[in-house]
Tab-separated table of C-alpha atoms in Angstrom:
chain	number	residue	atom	x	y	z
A	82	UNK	CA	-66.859	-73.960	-24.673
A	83	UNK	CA	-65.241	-74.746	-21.325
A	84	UNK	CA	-65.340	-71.565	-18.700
A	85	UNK	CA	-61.915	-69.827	-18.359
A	86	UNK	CA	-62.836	-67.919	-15.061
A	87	UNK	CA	-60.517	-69.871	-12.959
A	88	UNK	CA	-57.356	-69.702	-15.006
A	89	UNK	CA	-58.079	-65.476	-15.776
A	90	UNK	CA	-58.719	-63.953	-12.658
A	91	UNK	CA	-54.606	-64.480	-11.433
A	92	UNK	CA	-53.828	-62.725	-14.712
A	93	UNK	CA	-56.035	-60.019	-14.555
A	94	UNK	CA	-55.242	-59.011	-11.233
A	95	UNK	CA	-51.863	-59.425	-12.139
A	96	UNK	CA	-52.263	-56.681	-15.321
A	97	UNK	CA	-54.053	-54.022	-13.033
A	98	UNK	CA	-50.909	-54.156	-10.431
A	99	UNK	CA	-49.059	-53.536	-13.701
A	100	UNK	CA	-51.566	-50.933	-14.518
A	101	UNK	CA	-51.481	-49.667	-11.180
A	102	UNK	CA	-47.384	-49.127	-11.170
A	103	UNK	CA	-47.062	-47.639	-14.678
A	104	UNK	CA	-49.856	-45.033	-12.907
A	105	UNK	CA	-47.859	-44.506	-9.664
A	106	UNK	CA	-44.351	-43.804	-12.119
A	107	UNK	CA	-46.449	-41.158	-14.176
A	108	UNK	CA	-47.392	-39.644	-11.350
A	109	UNK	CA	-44.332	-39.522	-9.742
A	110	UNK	CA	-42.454	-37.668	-13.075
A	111	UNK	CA	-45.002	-35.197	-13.547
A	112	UNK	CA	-45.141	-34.163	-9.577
A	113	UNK	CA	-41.106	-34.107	-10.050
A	114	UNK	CA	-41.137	-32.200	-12.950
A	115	UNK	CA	-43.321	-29.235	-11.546
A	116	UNK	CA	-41.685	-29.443	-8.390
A	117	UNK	CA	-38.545	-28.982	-10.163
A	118	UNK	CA	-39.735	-25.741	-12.057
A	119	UNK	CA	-41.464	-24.152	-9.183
A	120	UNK	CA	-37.983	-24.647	-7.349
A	121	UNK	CA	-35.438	-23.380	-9.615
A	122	UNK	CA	-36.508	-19.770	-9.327
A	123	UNK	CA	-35.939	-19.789	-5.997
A	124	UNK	CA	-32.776	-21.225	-5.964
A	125	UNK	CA	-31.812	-18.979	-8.426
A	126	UNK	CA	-32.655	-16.645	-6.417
A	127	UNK	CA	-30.673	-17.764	-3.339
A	128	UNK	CA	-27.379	-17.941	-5.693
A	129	UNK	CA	-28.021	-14.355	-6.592
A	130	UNK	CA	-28.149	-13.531	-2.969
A	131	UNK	CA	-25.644	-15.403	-1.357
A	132	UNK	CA	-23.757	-13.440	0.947
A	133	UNK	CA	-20.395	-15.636	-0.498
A	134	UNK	CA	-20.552	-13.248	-3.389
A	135	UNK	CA	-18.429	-10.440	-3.550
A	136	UNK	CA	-19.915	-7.027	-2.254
A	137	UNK	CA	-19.862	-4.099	-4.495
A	138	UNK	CA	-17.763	-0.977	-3.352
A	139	UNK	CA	-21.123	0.761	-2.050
A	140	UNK	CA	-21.734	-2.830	-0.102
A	141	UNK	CA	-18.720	-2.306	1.933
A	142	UNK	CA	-19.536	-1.267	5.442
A	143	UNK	CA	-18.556	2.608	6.108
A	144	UNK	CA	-17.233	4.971	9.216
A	145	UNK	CA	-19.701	7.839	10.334
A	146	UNK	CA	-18.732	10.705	7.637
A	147	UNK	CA	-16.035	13.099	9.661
A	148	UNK	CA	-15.585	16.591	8.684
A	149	UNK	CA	-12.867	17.744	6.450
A	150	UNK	CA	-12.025	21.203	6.932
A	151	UNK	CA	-10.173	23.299	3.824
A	152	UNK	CA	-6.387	23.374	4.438
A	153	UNK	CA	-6.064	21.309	7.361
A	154	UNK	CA	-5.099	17.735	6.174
A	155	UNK	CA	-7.126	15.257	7.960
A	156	UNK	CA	-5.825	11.096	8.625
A	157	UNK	CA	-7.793	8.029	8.525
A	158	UNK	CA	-6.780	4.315	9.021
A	159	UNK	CA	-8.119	2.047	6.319
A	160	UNK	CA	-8.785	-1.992	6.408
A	161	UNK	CA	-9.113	-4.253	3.617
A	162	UNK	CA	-13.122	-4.749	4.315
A	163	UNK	CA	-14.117	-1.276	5.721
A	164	UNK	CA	-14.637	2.001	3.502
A	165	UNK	CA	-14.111	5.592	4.991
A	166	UNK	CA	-16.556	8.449	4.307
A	167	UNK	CA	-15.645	12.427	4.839
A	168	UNK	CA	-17.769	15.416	4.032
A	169	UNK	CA	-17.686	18.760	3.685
A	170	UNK	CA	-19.830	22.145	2.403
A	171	UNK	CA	-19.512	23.027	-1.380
A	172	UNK	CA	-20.463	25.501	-3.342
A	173	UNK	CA	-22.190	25.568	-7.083
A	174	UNK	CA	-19.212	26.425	-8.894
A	175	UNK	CA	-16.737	25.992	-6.882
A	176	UNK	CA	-13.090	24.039	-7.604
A	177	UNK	CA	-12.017	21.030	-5.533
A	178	UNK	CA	-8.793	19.867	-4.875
A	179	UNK	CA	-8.544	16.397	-2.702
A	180	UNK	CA	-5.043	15.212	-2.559
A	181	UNK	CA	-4.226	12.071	-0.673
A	182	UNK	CA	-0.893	10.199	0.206
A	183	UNK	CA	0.423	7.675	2.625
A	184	UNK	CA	2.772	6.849	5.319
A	185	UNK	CA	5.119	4.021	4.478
A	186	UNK	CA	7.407	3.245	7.564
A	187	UNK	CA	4.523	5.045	9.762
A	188	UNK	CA	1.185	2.433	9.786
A	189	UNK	CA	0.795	2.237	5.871
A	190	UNK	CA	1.080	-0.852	3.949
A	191	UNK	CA	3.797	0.065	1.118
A	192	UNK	CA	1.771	-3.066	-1.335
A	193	UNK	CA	-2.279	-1.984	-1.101
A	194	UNK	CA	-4.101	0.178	-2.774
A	195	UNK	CA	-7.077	2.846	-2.151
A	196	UNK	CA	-9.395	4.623	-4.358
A	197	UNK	CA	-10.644	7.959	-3.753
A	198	UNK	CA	-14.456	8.987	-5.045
A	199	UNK	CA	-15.875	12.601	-5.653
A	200	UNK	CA	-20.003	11.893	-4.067
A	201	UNK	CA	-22.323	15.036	-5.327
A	202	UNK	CA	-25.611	15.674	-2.726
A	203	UNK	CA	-27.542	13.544	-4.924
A	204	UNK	CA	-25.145	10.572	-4.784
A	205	UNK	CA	-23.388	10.799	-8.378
A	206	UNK	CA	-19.525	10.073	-8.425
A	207	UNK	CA	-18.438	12.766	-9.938
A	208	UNK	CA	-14.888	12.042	-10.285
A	209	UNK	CA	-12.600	9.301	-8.765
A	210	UNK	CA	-9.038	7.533	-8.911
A	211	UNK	CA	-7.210	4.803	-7.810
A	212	UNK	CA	-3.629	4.951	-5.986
A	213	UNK	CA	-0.727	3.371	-4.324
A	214	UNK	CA	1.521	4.306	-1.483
A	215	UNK	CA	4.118	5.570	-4.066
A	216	UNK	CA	1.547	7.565	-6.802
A	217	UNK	CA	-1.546	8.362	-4.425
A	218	UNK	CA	-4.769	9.645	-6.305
A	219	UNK	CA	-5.022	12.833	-6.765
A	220	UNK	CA	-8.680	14.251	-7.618
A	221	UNK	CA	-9.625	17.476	-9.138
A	222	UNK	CA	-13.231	18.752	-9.247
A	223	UNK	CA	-12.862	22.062	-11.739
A	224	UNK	CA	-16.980	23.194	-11.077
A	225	UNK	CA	-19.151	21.308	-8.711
A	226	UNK	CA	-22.281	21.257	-9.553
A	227	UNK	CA	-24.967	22.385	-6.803
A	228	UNK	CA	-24.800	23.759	-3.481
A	229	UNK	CA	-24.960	21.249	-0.524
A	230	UNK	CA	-23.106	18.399	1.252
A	231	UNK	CA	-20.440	16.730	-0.343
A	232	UNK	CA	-18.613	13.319	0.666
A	233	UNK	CA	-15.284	11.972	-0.329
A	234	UNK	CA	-15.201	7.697	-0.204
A	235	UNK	CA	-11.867	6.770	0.651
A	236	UNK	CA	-11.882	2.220	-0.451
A	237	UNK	CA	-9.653	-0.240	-0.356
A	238	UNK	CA	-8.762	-1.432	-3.720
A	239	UNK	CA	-5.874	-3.615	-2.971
A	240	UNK	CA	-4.895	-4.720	0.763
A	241	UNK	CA	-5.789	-2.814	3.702
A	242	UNK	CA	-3.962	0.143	2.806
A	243	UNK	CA	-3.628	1.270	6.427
A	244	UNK	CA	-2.903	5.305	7.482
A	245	UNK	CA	-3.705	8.002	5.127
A	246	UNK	CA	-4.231	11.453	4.936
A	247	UNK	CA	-6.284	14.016	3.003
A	248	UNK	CA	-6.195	17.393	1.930
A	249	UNK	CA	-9.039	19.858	0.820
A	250	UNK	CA	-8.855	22.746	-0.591
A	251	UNK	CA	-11.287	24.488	-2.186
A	252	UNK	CA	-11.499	27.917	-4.136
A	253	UNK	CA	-13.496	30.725	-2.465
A	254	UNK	CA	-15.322	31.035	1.108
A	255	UNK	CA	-17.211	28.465	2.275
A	256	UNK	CA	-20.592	27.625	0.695
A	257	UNK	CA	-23.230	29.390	2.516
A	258	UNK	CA	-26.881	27.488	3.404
A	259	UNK	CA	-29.450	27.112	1.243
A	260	UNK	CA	-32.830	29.020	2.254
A	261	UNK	CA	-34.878	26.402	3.766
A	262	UNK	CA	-32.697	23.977	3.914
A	263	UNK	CA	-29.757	24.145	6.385
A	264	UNK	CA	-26.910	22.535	6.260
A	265	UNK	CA	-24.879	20.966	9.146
A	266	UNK	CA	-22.393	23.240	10.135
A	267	UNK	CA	-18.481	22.574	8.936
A	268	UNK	CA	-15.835	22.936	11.587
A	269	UNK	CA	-13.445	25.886	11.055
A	270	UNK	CA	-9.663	25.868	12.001
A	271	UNK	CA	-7.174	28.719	11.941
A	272	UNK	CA	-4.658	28.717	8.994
A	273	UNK	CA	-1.531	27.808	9.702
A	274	UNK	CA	1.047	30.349	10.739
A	275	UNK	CA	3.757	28.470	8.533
A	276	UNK	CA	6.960	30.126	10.700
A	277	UNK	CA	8.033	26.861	11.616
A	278	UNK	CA	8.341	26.038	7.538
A	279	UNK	CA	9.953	29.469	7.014
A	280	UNK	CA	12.064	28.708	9.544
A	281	UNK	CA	13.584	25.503	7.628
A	282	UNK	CA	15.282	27.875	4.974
A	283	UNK	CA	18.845	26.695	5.224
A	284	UNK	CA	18.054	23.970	6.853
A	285	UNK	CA	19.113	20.944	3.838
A	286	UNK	CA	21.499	20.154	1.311
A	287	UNK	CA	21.064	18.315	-2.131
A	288	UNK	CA	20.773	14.699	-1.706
A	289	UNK	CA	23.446	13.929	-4.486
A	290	UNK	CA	26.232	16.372	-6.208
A	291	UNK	CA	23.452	16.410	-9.639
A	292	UNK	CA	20.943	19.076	-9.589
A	293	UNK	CA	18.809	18.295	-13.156
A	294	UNK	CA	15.364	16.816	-13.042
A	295	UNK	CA	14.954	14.278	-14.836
A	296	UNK	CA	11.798	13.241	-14.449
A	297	UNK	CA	8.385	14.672	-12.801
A	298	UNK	CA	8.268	17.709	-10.399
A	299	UNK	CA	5.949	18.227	-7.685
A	300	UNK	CA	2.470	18.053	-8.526
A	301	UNK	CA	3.810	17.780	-12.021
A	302	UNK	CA	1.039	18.821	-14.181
A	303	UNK	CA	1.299	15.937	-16.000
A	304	UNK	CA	1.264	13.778	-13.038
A	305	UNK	CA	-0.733	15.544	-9.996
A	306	UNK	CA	-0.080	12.903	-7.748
A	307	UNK	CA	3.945	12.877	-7.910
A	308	UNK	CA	4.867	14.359	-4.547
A	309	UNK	CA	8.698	14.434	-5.082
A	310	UNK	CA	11.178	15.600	-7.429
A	311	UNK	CA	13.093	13.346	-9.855
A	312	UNK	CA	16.407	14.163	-9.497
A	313	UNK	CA	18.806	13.218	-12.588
A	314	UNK	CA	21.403	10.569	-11.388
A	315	UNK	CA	23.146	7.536	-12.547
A	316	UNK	CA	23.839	3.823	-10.860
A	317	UNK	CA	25.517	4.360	-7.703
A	318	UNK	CA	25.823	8.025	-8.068
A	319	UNK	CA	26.217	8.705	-3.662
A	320	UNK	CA	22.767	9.163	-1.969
A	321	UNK	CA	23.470	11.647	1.111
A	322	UNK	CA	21.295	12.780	4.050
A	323	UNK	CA	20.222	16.295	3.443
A	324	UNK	CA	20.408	16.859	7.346
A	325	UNK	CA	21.026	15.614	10.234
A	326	UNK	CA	18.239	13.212	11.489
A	327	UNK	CA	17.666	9.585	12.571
A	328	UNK	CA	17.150	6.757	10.181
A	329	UNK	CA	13.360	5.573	10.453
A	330	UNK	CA	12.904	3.188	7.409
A	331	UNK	CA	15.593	1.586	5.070
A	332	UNK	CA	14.045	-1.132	3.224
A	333	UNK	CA	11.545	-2.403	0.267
A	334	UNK	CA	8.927	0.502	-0.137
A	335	UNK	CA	6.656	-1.022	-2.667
A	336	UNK	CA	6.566	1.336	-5.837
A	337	UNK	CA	9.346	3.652	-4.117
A	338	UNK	CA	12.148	0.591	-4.665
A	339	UNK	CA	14.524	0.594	-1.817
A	340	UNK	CA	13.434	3.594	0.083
A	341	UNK	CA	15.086	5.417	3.033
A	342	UNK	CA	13.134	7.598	5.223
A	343	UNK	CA	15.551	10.085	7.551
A	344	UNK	CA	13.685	12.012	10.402
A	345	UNK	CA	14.506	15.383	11.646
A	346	UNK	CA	13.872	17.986	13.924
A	347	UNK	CA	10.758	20.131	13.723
A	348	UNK	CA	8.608	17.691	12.580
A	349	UNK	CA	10.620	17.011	8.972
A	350	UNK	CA	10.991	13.822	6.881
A	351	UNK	CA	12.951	13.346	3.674
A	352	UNK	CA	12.422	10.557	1.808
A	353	UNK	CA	15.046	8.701	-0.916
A	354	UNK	CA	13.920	6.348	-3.237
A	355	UNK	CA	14.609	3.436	-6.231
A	356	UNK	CA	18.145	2.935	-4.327
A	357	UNK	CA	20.026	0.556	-5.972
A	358	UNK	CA	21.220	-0.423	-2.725
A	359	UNK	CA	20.877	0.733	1.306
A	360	UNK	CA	23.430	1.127	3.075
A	361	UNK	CA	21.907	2.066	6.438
A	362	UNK	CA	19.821	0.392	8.797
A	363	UNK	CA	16.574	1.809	10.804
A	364	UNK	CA	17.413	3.542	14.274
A	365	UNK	CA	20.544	4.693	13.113
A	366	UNK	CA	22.029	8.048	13.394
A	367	UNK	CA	23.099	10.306	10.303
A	368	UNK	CA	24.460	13.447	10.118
A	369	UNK	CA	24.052	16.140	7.064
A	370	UNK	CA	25.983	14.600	3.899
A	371	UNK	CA	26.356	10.780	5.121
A	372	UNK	CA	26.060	8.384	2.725
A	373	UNK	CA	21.934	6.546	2.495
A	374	UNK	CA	22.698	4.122	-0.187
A	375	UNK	CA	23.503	4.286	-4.014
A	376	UNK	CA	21.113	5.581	-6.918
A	377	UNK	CA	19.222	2.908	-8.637
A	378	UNK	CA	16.298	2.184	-10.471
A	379	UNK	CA	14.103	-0.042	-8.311
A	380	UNK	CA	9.929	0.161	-7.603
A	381	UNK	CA	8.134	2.382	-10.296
A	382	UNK	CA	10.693	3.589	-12.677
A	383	UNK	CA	11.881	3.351	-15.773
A	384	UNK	CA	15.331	4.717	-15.244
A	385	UNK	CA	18.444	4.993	-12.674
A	386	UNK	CA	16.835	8.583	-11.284
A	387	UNK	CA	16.680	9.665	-7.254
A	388	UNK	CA	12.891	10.340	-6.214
A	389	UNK	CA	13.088	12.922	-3.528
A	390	UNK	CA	10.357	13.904	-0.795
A	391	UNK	CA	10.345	16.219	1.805
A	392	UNK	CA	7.612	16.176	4.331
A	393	UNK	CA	6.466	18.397	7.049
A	394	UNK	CA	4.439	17.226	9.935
A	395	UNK	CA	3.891	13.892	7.901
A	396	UNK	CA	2.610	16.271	4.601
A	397	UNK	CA	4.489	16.313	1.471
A	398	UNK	CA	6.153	19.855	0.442
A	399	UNK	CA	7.532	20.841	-2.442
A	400	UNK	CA	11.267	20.261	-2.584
A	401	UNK	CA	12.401	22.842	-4.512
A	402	UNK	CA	11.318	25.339	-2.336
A	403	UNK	CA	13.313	24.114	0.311
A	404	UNK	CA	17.007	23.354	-1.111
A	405	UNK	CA	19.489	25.743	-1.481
């Protein structure tokens, strides 16, 4: 047999490059492969804590906790990104009241939203509701549960909701100390002298010739958070200035419809919403009985109706208390 040497050894160096690259490729996958599943937990990871995703409401960055004393309302300013934190001394047993509204015409946005949280010493929400400019939340704590330090979380829910103010009162004497474990001490104010509310007896008419109500009261059981009265009316039944005053907002109020805001002296506001239509401008002078606008239905309601407030030193009062 002739030798073959010379013709093989081409072709068998040419199978172990083959060889050699088929090698390399397996190589290559498998490396990939693991590579691939060490990897994907971590990037996994990453997604989960990307700082693109959207915050939680106890992410959002808070204000230093201020004092809120009973009975003396207490104001805030509220962004769209920023979360406000109050405190205060309670008692085991105690009942809470927190009522909240807004300022439209006066650094509120009349479109956002805010929610209001109930925080026990331990950190439980214990109760907590959402709200608008025109039905703010109202909470109500019937028995807290331990003595100690209580905070109220005031969040955008909606918009930067912009000035607000709070009110808390609570039943019985403040919450004394625990033994052994003291807590900060709570600011005390006097109690106001209310002369200068006394004094506005006779001071306003009815806003329209109707007296029924057709709707909610003030702090309507049914509806804590109405601050007005719902005065029976129909479409284009004359809207009149209760007193004399200056003209402060006449326009789009959110849920209040076309809203008119009159200012007066002492410190009062009345407000007049759902018009049907304005027919005053802001800046402009009114005197007791002019004509606001026409009754409507506009904003939040279901019916042609007037939605009255009063407000003293920027809180809301009841009405009915004040009318002839």
């Amino acid at each position: 047999m002739k030798p073959t040497g010379g013709r093989g050894g081409p072709l068998a160096l040419l199978m172990w490059a083959i060889l050699a690259a088929v090698l390399a490729a397996a190589a290559y996958l498998t490396g990939a492969g693991l590579a691939r599943r060490w990897m994907e937990p971590s990037l996994a990871r990453g997604w989960m804590e990307s700082p693109l995703a959207l915050p939680s409401e106890t992410q959002i960055p808070a204000h230093t906790a201020a004092w809120l004393v009973p009975g003396e309302p207490a104001e805030g300013t509220l962004g769209a990104e920023v979360r406000d934190e109050w405190q205060f001394r309670g008692r085991a047993g105690q009942s809470v009241t927190i009522e909240t509204w807004l300022h439209p015409g006066s650094g509120s946005n009349v479109e956002a939203e805010l929610a209001v949280h109930l925080v026990a010493p331990d950190g439980t929400v214990l109760t907590q509701e959402e709200g608008s400019v025109f039905l703010p939340p109202y909470l109500v704590g019937p028995h807290l549960p331990t003595t100690g330090l209580y905070r109220v979380r005031v969040v955008p829910a909606s918009g930067a909701p912009g000035r607000y103010s709070l009110l808390l009162t609570l039943s019985g004497a403040p919450a004394p100390a625990t033994p052994g474990t003291p807590l900060p001490q709570q600011p005390t104010v006097a109690a106001p002298s209310g002369h200068a509310i006394a004094a506005a007896q006779g001071q306003f008419q009815w806003p329209t010739t109707r007296r029924a109500i057709s709707g909610w009261t003030f702090h309507d059981p049914g509806n804590p958070g109405h601050i007005g009265l719902d005065i029976a009316a129909r479409m284009w039944d004359p809207i009149v200035a209760v007193a004399d005053g200056v003209v402060v907002f006449a326009e789009w109020g959110g849920g209040y419809g076309n809203l008119v805001i009159v200012e007066h002296d002492n410190g009062w506001r009345s407000y007049y919403a759902h018009l049907s239509e304005i027919v005053v401008k802001a800046g402009q002078e009114v005197r007791q009985g002019e004509l606001l606008g026409g009754a409507g239905s506009t904003g939040y309601s279901t019916g042609p109706h007037l939605h009255f407030e009063l407000r003293y030193q920027g809180r809301p009062v009841d009405p009915h208390v004040h009318l002839p």
